[in-house]
Amino acid sequence: MEELRSSEAAKLKLEHDAAKLFMRQYERLTGHHIRHIWHNQPKRPDVSCMLDGHKLDLEIAHLYGSSQEAMDILKQGINANVKHQLELQEAFSDTHERLISALNAILKNKAGKTYDSNKVWLVIRNAHPAWKREQVLNAMSEIEVPSGYQFDQIWLVADFTGQSGIVRLR
């Protein structure tokens, strides 16, 4: 039971850190104030904050290049579906193809979800060291955003520490 609480705390910290990185970069890019972060319970997006005084919900996802990379960052096991998706991506030796595959898999997975929220953005944090903002920009024409999304906007924190900025995918 203690391990479950520890893994849940690690997941929440990872989401919180991703949200903070995104908010700092968003403010720098747009000049709009985004503050007051808090975590939500299931059935809601992961994080809520205030954007220019209005509530905004953020669904957080992480982009990994391999199952080992995901386990190293999460410090825990990954669920079977995520592990399977990452193993499929590992078949691509070309990092560009792996990036496209990984991003499109996340977008497809999130497309079927609904949230109890009036305004929700998807924020994907890249955790793979070979992918940066430039690689994402070069891949924009190959990224497939399925129809029927509830997300008002989709953003990518282009590297794990946020140094190369953010990219709006939609």
XYZ file of C-alpha atoms in Angstrom:
170
model
C 0.000 0.000 0.000
C 2.878 2.345 0.828
C 4.419 1.703 -2.632
C 1.107 2.635 -4.291
C 1.008 5.936 -2.401
C 4.642 6.566 -3.287
C 4.084 5.873 -7.010
C 0.962 8.054 -7.029
C 2.892 10.866 -5.323
C 5.680 10.537 -7.918
C 3.117 10.711 -10.750
C 1.493 13.812 -9.241
C 4.894 15.481 -8.845
C 5.751 14.716 -12.481
C 2.426 16.231 -13.621
C 2.843 19.255 -11.353
C 6.384 19.868 -12.631
C 5.216 19.578 -16.257
C 2.391 22.040 -15.615
C 4.774 24.527 -13.957
C 7.234 24.303 -16.855
C 4.428 24.844 -19.341
C 2.955 27.801 -17.436
C 6.335 29.564 -17.189
C 6.994 29.085 -20.895
C 3.438 30.116 -21.831
C 3.747 33.344 -19.852
C 7.119 34.078 -21.463
C 5.739 33.409 -24.952
C 2.369 35.176 -24.686
C 2.599 37.633 -21.792
C -0.617 36.183 -20.296
C -0.572 35.468 -16.550
C -1.190 31.848 -15.596
C -1.158 30.972 -11.869
C -2.613 29.067 -8.916
C -2.011 25.455 -9.755
C -3.809 22.591 -8.012
C -4.390 18.911 -8.741
C -7.796 17.430 -9.446
C -9.503 14.174 -8.619
C -10.325 11.569 -11.292
C -12.947 12.509 -13.908
C -11.299 15.909 -14.239
C -8.155 16.976 -16.068
C -4.954 16.530 -14.057
C -4.300 20.155 -13.092
C -6.282 23.373 -12.814
C -4.932 26.900 -12.892
C -6.008 30.445 -13.596
C -5.274 32.069 -16.961
C -5.830 35.824 -16.874
C -8.292 35.311 -14.010
C -10.276 32.495 -15.675
C -10.138 28.816 -14.766
C -8.199 26.600 -17.159
C -7.760 22.835 -16.822
C -4.663 21.064 -18.095
C -4.485 17.387 -19.017
C -0.828 16.343 -18.743
C 0.854 13.624 -20.794
C 4.488 12.626 -21.136
C 6.241 11.697 -24.361
C 8.820 8.926 -24.012
C 11.197 7.369 -26.519
C 11.286 3.920 -24.916
C 9.702 1.860 -22.149
C 13.003 1.909 -20.208
C 13.076 5.710 -20.394
C 9.509 5.860 -19.046
C 10.335 3.526 -16.153
C 13.513 5.470 -15.324
C 11.575 8.738 -15.110
C 8.484 7.341 -13.404
C 10.565 5.255 -10.965
C 7.874 2.588 -11.208
C 6.361 0.123 -13.606
C 4.204 1.293 -16.501
C 0.837 -0.121 -17.444
C 0.622 -2.800 -20.125
C -0.980 -0.525 -22.745
C 1.695 2.167 -22.397
C 4.439 -0.463 -22.419
C 2.999 -1.990 -25.616
C 2.816 1.430 -27.335
C 6.394 2.222 -26.371
C 7.615 -1.150 -27.610
C 5.951 -0.460 -30.973
C 7.807 2.858 -31.162
C 11.117 1.223 -30.313
C 10.849 -0.675 -33.612
C 11.596 2.609 -35.400
C 15.348 3.116 -35.558
C 14.928 6.602 -37.039
C 14.372 9.170 -34.242
C 12.108 11.292 -36.467
C 9.799 8.337 -37.165
C 9.822 7.419 -33.474
C 8.844 10.994 -32.546
C 5.906 10.974 -34.990
C 4.777 7.550 -33.805
C 4.991 8.528 -30.141
C 3.154 11.843 -30.541
C 0.420 10.361 -32.714
C -0.091 7.518 -30.218
C -0.603 9.999 -27.352
C -2.986 12.102 -29.428
C -4.996 9.029 -30.465
C -5.162 7.808 -26.865
C -6.346 11.174 -25.534
C -8.885 11.688 -28.352
C -11.417 9.306 -26.846
C -11.419 10.854 -23.399
C -13.950 13.330 -22.096
C -13.504 15.674 -19.180
C -15.779 17.478 -16.766
C -14.410 20.868 -17.750
C -15.458 23.915 -19.737
C -11.939 24.739 -20.925
C -9.219 22.127 -21.114
C -5.835 22.094 -22.838
C -3.624 19.082 -23.426
C 0.001 19.631 -22.407
C 2.507 17.004 -23.515
C 5.950 17.099 -21.920
C 8.718 15.581 -23.986
C 11.029 13.344 -21.952
C 13.246 12.028 -24.747
C 16.650 13.783 -24.905
C 17.046 13.438 -28.697
C 13.883 15.435 -29.391
C 13.837 19.201 -29.010
C 11.732 22.069 -30.309
C 13.386 21.992 -33.740
C 12.557 18.308 -34.285
C 8.932 18.904 -33.303
C 8.629 21.887 -35.648
C 10.063 19.770 -38.484
C 7.453 17.098 -37.756
C 4.382 19.372 -37.611
C 2.967 18.286 -40.981
C 3.069 14.629 -39.896
C 1.351 15.047 -36.529
C -2.214 13.739 -36.710
C -4.746 15.331 -34.391
C -7.885 13.158 -34.472
C -11.258 14.861 -34.776
C -13.618 15.008 -31.832
C -11.113 16.366 -29.351
C -12.401 18.150 -26.269
C -9.132 20.092 -25.996
C -9.287 23.784 -26.851
C -5.524 23.789 -27.439
C -2.727 21.225 -27.565
C 0.794 22.193 -26.467
C 4.129 20.428 -26.213
C 6.865 21.278 -23.724
C 9.640 20.571 -26.195
C 12.175 19.104 -23.755
C 12.089 17.696 -20.233
C 13.422 20.848 -18.557
C 11.565 23.316 -20.785
C 14.752 24.974 -22.038
C 13.829 24.824 -25.740
C 10.376 26.269 -25.151
C 6.881 25.147 -26.045
C 5.160 24.400 -29.327
C 1.460 24.735 -30.028
C 0.322 21.631 -31.890
C -3.261 22.813 -32.301
